[in-house]
Structures are given as C-alpha cells and as structure tokens.
PDB file of C-alpha atoms and ligand atoms in Angstrom:
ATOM      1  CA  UNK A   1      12.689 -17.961   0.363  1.00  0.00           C
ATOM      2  CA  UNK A   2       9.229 -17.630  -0.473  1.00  0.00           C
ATOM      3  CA  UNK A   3       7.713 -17.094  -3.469  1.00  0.00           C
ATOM      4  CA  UNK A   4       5.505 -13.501  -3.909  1.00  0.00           C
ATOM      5  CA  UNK A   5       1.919 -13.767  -2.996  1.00  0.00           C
ATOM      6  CA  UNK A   6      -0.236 -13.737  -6.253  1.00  0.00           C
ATOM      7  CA  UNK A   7      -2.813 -10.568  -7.179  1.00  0.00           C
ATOM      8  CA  UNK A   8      -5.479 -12.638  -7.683  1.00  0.00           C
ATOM      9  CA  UNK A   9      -7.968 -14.682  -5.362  1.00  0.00           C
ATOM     10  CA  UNK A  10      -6.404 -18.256  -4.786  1.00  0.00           C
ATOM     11  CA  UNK A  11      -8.108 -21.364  -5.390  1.00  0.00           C
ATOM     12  CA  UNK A  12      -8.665 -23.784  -2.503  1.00  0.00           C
ATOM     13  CA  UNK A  13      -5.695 -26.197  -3.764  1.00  0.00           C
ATOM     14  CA  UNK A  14      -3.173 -23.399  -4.061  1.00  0.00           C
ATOM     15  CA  UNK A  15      -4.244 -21.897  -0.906  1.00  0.00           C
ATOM     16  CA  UNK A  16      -3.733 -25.295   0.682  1.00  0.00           C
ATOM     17  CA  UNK A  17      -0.067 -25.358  -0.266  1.00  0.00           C
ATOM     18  CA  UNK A  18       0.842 -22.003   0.424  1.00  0.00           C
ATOM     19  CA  UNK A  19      -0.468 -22.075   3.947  1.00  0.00           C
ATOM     20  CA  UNK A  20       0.970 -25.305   4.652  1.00  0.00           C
ATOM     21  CA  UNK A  21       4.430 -23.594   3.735  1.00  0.00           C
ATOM     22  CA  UNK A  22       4.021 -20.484   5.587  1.00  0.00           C
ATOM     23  CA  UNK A  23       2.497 -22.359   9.110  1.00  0.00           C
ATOM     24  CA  UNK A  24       5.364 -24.824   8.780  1.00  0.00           C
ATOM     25  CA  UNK A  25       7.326 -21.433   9.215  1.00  0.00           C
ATOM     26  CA  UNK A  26       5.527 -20.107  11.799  1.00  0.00           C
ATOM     27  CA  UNK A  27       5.241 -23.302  13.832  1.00  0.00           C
ATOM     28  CA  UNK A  28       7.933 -22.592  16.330  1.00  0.00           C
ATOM     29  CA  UNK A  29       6.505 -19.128  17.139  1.00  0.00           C
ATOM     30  CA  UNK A  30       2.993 -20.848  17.509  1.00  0.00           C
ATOM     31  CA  UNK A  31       4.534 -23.332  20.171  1.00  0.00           C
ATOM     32  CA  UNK A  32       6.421 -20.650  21.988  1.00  0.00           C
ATOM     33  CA  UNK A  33       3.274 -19.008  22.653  1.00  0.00           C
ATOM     34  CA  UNK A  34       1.113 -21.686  22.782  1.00  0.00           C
ATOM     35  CA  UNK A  35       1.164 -21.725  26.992  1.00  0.00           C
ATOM     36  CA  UNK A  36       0.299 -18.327  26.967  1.00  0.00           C
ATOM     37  CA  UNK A  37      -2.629 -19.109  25.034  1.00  0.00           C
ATOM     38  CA  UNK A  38      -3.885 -22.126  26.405  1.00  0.00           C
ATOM     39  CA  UNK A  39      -6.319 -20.951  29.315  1.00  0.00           C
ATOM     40  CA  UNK A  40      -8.699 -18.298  27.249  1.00  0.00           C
ATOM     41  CA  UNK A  41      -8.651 -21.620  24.356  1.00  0.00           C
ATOM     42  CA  UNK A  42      -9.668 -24.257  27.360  1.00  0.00           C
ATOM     43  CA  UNK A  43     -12.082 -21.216  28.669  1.00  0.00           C
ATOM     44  CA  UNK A  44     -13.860 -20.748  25.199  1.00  0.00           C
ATOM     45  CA  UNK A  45     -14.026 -24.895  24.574  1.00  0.00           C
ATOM     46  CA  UNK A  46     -15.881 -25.200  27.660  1.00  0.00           C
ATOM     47  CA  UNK A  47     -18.834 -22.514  26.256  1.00  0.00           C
ATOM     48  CA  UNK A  48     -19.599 -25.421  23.933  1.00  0.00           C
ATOM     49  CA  UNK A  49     -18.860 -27.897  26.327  1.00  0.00           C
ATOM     50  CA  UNK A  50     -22.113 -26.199  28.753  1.00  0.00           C
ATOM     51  CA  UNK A  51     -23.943 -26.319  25.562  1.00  0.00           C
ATOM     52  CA  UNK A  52     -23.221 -30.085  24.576  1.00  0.00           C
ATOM     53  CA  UNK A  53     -25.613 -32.472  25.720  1.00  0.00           C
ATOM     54  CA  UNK A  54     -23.382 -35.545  25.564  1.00  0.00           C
ATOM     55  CA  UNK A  55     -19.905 -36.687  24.601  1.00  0.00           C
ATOM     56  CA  UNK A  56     -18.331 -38.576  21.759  1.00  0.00           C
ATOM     57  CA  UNK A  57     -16.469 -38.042  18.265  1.00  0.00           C
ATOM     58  CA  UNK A  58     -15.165 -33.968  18.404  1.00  0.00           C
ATOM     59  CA  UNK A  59     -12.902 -32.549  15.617  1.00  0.00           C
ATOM     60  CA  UNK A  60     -10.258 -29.839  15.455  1.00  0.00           C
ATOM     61  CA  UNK A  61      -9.916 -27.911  12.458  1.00  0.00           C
ATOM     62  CA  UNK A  62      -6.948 -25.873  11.792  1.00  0.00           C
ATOM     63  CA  UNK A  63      -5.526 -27.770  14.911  1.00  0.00           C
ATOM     64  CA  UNK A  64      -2.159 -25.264  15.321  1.00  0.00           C
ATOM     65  CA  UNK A  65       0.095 -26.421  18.220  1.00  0.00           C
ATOM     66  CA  UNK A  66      -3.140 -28.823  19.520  1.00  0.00           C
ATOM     67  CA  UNK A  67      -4.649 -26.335  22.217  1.00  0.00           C
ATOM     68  CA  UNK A  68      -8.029 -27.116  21.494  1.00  0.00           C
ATOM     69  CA  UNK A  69      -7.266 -30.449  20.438  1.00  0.00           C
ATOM     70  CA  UNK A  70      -6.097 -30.803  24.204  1.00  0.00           C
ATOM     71  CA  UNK A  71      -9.082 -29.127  25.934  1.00  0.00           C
ATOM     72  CA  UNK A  72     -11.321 -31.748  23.727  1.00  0.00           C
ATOM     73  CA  UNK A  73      -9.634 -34.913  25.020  1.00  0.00           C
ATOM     74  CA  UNK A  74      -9.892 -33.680  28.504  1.00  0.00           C
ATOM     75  CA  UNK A  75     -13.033 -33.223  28.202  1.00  0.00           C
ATOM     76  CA  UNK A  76     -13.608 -36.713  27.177  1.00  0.00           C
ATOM     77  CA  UNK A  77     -13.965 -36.379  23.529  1.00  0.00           C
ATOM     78  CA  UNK A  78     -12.294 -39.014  21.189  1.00  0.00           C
ATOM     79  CA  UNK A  79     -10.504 -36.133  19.421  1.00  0.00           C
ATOM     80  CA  UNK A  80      -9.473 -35.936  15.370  1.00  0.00           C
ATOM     81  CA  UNK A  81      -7.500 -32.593  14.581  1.00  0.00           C
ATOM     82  CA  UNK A  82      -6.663 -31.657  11.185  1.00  0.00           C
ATOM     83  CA  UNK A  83      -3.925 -29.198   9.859  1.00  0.00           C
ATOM     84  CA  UNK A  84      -2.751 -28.963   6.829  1.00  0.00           C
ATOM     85  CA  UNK A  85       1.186 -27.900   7.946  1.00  0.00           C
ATOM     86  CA  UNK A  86       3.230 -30.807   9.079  1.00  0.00           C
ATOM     87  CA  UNK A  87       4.938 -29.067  11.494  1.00  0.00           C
ATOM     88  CA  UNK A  88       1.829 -28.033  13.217  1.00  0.00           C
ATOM     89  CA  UNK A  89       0.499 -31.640  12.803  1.00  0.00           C
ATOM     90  CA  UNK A  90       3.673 -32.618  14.758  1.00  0.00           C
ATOM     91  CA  UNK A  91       3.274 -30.330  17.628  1.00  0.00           C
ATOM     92  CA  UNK A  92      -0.031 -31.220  17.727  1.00  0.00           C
ATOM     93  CA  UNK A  93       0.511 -34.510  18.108  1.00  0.00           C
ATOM     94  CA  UNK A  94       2.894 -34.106  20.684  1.00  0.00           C
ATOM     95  CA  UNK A  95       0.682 -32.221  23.343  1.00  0.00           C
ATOM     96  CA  UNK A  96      -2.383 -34.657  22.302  1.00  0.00           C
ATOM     97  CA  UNK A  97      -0.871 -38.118  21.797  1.00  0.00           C
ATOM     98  CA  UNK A  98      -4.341 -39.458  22.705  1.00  0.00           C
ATOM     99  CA  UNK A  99      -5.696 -37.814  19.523  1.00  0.00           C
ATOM    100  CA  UNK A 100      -6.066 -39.125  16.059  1.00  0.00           C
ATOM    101  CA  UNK A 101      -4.188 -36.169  13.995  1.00  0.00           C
ATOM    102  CA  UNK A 102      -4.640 -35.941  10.200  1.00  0.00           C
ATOM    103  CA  UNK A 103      -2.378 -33.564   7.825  1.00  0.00           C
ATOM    104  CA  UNK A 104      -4.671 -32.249   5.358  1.00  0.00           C
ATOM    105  CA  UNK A 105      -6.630 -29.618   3.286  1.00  0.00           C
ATOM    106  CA  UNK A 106     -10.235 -29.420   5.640  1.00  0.00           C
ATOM    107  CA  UNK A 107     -11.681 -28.567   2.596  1.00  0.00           C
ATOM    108  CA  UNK A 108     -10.455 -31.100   0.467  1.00  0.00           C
ATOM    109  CA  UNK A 109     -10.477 -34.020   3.014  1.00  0.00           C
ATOM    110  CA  UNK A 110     -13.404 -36.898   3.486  1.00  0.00           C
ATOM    111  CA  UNK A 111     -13.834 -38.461   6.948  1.00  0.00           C
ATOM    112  CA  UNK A 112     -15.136 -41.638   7.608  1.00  0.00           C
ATOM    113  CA  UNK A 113     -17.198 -40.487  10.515  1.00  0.00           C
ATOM    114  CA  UNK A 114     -19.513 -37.813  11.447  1.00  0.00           C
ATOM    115  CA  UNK A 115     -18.863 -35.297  14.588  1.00  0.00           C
ATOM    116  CA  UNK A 116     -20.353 -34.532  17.648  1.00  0.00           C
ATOM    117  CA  UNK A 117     -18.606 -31.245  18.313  1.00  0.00           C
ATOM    118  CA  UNK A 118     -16.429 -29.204  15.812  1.00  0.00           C
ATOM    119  CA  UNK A 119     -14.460 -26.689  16.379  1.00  0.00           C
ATOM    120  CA  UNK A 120     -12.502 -24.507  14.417  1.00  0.00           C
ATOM    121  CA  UNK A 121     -10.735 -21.376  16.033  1.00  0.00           C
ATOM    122  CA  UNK A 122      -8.421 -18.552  14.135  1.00  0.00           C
ATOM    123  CA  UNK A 123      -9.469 -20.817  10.835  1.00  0.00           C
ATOM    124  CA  UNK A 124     -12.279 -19.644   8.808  1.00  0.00           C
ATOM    125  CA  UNK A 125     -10.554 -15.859   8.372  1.00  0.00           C
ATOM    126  CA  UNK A 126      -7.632 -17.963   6.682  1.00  0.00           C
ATOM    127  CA  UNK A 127      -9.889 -18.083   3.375  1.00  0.00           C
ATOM    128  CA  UNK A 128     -11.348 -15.772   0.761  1.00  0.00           C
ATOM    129  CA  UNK A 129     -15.107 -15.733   1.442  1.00  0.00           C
ATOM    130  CA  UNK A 130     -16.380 -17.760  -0.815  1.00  0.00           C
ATOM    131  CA  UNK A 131     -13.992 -20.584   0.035  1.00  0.00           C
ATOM    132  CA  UNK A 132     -14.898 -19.570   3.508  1.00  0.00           C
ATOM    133  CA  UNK A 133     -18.490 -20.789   3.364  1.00  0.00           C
ATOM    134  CA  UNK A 134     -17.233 -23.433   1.356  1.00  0.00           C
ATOM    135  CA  UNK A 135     -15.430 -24.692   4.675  1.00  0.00           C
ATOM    136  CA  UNK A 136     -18.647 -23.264   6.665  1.00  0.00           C
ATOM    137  CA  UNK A 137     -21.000 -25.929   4.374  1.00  0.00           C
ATOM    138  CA  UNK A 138     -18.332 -28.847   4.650  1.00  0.00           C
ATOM    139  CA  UNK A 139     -18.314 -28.670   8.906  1.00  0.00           C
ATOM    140  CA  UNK A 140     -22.065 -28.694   8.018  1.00  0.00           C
ATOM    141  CA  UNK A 141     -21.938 -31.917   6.390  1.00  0.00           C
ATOM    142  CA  UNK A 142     -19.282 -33.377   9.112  1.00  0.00           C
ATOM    143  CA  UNK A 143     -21.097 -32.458  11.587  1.00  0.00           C
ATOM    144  CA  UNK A 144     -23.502 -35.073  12.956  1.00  0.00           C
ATOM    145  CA  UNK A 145     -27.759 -34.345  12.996  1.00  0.00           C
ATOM    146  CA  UNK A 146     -27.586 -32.721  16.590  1.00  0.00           C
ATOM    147  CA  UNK A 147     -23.648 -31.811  16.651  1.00  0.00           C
ATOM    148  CA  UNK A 148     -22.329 -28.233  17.606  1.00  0.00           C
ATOM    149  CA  UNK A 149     -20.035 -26.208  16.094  1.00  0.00           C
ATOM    150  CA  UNK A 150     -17.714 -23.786  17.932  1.00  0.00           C
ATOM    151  CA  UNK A 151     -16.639 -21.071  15.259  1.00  0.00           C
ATOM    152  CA  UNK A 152     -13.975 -18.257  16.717  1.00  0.00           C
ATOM    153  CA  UNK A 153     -12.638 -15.114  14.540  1.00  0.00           C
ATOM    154  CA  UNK A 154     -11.748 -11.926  14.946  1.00  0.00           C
ATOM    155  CA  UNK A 155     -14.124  -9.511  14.717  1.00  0.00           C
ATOM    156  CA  UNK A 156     -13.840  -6.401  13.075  1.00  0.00           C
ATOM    157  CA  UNK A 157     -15.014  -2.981  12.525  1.00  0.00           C
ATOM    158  CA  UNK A 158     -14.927  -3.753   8.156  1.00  0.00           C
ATOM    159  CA  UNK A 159     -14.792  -6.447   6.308  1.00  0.00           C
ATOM    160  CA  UNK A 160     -11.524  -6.552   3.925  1.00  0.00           C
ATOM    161  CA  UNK A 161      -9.782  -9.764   2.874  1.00  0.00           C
ATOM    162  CA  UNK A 162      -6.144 -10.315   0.690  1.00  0.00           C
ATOM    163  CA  UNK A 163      -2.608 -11.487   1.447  1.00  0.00           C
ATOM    164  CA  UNK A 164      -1.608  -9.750   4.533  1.00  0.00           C
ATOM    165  CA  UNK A 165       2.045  -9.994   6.346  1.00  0.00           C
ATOM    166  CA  UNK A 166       1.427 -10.985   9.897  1.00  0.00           C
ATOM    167  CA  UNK A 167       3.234  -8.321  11.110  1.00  0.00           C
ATOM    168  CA  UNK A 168       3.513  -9.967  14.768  1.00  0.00           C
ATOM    169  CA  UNK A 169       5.394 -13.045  13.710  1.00  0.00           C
ATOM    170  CA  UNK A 170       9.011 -13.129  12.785  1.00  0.00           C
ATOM    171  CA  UNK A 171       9.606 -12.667   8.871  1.00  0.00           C
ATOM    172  CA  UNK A 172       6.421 -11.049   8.292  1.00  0.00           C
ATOM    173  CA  UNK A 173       5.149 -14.150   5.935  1.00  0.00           C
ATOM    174  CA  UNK A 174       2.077 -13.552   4.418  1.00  0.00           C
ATOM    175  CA  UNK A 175      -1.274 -15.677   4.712  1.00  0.00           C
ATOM    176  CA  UNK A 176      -4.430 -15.038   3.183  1.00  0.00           C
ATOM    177  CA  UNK A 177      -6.371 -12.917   5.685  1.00  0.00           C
ATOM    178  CA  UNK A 178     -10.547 -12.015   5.493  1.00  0.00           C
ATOM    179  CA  UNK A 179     -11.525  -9.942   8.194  1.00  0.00           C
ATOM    180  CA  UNK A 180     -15.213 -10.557   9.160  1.00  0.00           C
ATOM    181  CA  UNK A 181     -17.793  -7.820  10.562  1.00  0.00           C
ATOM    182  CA  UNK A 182     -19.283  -9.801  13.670  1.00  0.00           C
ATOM    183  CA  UNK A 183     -22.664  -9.417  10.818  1.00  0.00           C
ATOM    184  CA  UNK A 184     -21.418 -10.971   7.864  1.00  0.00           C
ATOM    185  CA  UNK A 185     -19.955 -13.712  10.210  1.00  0.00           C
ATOM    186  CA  UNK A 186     -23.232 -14.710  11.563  1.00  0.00           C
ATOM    187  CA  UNK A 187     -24.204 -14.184   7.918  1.00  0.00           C
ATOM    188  CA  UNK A 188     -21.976 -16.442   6.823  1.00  0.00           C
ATOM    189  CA  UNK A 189     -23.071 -19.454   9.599  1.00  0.00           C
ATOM    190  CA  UNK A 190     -26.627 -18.454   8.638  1.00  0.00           C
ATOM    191  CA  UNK A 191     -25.802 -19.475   4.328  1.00  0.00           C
ATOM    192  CA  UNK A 192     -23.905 -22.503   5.508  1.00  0.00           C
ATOM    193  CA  UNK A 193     -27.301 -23.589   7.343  1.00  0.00           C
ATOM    194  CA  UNK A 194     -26.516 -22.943  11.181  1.00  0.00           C
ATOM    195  CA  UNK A 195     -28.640 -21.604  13.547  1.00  0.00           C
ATOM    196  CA  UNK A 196     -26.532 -19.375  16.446  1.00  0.00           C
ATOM    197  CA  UNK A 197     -27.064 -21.092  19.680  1.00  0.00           C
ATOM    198  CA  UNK A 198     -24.533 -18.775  21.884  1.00  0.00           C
ATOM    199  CA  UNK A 199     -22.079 -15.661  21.145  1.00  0.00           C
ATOM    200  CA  UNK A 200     -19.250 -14.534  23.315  1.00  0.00           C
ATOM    201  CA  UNK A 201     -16.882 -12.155  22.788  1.00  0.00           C
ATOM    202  CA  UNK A 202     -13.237 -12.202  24.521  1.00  0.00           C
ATOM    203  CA  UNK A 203     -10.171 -10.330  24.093  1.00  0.00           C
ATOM    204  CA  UNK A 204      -6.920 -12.696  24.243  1.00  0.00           C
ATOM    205  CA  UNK A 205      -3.450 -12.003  26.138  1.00  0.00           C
ATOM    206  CA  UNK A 206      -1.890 -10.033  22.959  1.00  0.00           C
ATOM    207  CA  UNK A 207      -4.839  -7.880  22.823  1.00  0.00           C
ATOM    208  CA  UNK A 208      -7.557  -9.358  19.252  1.00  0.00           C
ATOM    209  CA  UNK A 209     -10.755  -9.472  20.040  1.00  0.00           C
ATOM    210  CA  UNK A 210     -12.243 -12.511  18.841  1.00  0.00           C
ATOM    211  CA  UNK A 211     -16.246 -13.739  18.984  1.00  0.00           C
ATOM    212  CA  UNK A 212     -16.638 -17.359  19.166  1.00  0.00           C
ATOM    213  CA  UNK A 213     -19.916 -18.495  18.371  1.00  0.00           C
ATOM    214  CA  UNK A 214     -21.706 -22.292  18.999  1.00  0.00           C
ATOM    215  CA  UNK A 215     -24.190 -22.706  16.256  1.00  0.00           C
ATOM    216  CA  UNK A 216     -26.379 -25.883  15.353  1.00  0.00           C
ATOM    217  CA  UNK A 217     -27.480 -27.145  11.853  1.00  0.00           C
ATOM    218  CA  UNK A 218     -30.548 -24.808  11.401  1.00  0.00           C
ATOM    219  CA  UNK A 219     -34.227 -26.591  10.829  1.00  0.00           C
ATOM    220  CA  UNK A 220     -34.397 -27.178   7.588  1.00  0.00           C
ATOM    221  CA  UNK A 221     -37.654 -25.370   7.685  1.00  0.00           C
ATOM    222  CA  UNK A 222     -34.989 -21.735   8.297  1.00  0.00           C
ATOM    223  CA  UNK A 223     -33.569 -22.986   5.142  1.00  0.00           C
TER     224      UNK A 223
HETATM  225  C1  LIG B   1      -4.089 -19.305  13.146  1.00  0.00           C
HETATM  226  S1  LIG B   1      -3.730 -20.999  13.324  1.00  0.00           S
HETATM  227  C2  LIG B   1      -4.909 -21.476  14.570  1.00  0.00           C
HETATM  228  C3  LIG B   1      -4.523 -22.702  15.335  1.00  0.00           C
HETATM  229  C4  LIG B   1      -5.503 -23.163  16.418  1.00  0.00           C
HETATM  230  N1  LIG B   1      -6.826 -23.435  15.875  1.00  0.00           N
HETATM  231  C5  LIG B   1      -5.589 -22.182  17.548  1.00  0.00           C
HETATM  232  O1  LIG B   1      -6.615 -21.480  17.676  1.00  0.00           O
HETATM  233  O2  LIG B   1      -4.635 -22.087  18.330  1.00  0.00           O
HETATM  234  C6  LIG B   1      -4.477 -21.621  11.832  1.00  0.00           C
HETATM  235  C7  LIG B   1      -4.115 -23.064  11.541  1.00  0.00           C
HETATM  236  O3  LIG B   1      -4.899 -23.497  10.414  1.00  0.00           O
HETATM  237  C8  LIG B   1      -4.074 -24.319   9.591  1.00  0.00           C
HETATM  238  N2  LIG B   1      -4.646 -24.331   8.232  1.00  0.00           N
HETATM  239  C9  LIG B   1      -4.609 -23.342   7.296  1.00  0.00           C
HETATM  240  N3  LIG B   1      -5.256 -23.730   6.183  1.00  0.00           N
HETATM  241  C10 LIG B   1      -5.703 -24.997   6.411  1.00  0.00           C
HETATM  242  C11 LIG B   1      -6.440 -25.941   5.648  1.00  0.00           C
HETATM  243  N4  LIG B   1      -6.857 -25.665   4.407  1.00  0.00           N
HETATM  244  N5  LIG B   1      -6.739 -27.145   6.198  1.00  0.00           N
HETATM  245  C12 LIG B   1      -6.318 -27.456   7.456  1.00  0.00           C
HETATM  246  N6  LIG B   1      -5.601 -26.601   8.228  1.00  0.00           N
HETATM  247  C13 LIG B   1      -5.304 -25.390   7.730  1.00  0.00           C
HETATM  248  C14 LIG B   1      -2.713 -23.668   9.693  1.00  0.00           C
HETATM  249  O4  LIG B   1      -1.678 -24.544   9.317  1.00  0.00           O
HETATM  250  C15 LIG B   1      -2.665 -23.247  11.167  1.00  0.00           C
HETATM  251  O5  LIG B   1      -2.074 -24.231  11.974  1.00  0.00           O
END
C-alpha cells in the first residue's frame, strides 16, 4: 500500500524514492506496452541520429523498459541507461544486454565519462520545475563539448505541475507530473544553456502529443 502523496513540493531525494516505488509498480504495464511503443521511440531517436555527426558514448535517462536504450545500440552507440526503479533497470537490461545499465537518481548520480548523445524521453515532466532544470543543467554538464541532447515531453495547452494519478495505468498510483507549454519548455533548454537545433512534434499510438526537441550546449556568448 502506498503511502499518501505529500502537499508540498518534494525534494529531489524524496522524489527519487517515491518514483522508484511507484515505476517498480508500473513496470509490468510499461513492458506490456512497450512493443506498441517501440517504432514512434526508434522513429524519434533517429531525428537526432540525422543530426549527429559521429558515433560514440550515448546515454538513456529515465531508461523505462530500454526502448531507446535499444534504438541507441543499434545505432552503434556504446549505450549507458539510467533508471532509478529496479524493475525498470531489469527490463531494461533484458531488451539491451549490450548496454551498461545503472539504477540511480539522474540527478544525484556522477559518471565517469562524458556523452555524445543524451536522451531523455517522458523524463523531465517527472519533476517540479525547478528540479526540472536542475536535471536540464546536469545533462548539460554530461554532455560532451559538441554532444546532442534529445529532450521529448508532452506538450500542453498550460503549464500545471503536482501529484497526479495516472489514470491510464492500473491502480491509479500517483507520480509527480509538470506539464510544460511547448514555450516554457524551450524556455527551460534555453536557462539550462542549450541552443534548439530541431523540433518535431508527434502524436503516439494512445493518442499524447509529445515535442521532442535536439538541442546543443548554446555558445557561451547566448549565455
Ligand atoms: C515515463 S517513463 C519513460 C521511460 C522511457 N524513457 C520511455 O520513453 O519509454 C519514466 C522513467 O523515468 C524513471 N525515473 C523517474 N525518476 C527518475 C530519476 N530521478 N532518475 C532516473 N530515472 C528516473 C522512471 O522509473 C521511469 O522508468
């Protein structure tokens, strides 16, 4: 049973934990419709892929059931995914053997090694803003002098953010939920010190509309 969401704005630690509970929970749903899921994921991977002028180190944050994690290493990327639920880790690891898989707060985690290509889909609208360009600043710094990042949300007509139930998943748990503007998204990447490169916008097979963005560290002469 799981304890009731708190009134307040959570703090990056507690968040942590309580999402690592809730997408342990949700893991099995994740995998069942992970297949369904997996061509518009491979589709939006290979925007940044057109954009990418090379190979090498690529990393998957929020890594779920390892879809993009799995369009990376076919690509030829040596592939790191992060999640911070074990169960997710696990499924992960078992449709992307090939990659190295981590089970970890993002925000809270060092890596030895900078990236080539980062990607983080359905992630950044897990966190209140401010932690959310907290995460935004840290793919900054992970993120090598001419790497890409591939950013996908959900974009939507206000901005609003609390504990919501996810109403489409069985048991209705609740996650921390910001809903970005398309605006304060790009307003977001622009604080954290990325410069948009491309913007797409796609609707998926259960019917969000998401825009996935590849942005590049901005000059620092933007800054
Ligand atoms: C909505 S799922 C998206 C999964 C995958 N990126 C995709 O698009 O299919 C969000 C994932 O982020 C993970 N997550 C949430 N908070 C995290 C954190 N602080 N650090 C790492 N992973 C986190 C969750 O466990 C979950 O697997």
């Amino acid at each position: 049973v799981l304890a009731a969401a708190p009134d307040r704005v959570p703090d990056a630690d507690w968040l942590a934990s309580w999402h690592a509970d809730i997408y342990d929970r949700l893991a099995g749903e994740y995998g069942a419709r992970a297949d369904g899921l997996a061509e518009v994921t491979a589709l939006s991977v290979r925007r940044l892929l057109s954009l990418a002028p090379a190979r090498g180190d690529a990393l998957d944050v929020g890594a779920g059931a390892g879809l993009v994690a799995r369009a990376l290493v076919d690509a030829g990327y040596r592939t790191t995914a992060i999640d911070v639920a074990p169960r997710m880790a696990q499924m992960c690891r078992e449709r992307v053997p090939d990659a190295a898989v981590v089970v970890g707060d993002y925000i809270g985690h060092r890596f030895a090694r900078r990236f080539d290509a980062i990607v983080a889909f359905a992630f950044i609208h897990l966190f209140p803003a401010e932690l959310a360009i907290r995460a935004l600043r840290k793919m900054h710094a992970d993120l090598s002098h001419d790497g890409l990042l591939l950013i996908g949300t959900t974009a939507e007509p206000r901005c609003s953010e609390g504990f919501e139930s996810k109403l489409d998943y069985p048991g209705f748990p609740q996650r921390y939920r910001r809903r970005w503007t398309e605006i304060s998204f790009l307003a977001a990447l622009d604080h954290a010190g990325f410069a948009v490169r491309d913007l797409a916008r796609h609707e998926d097979p259960y019917g969000k509309r998401w825009t996935d963005v590849v942005a590049a560290k901005a000059p620092t002469s933007c800054r």
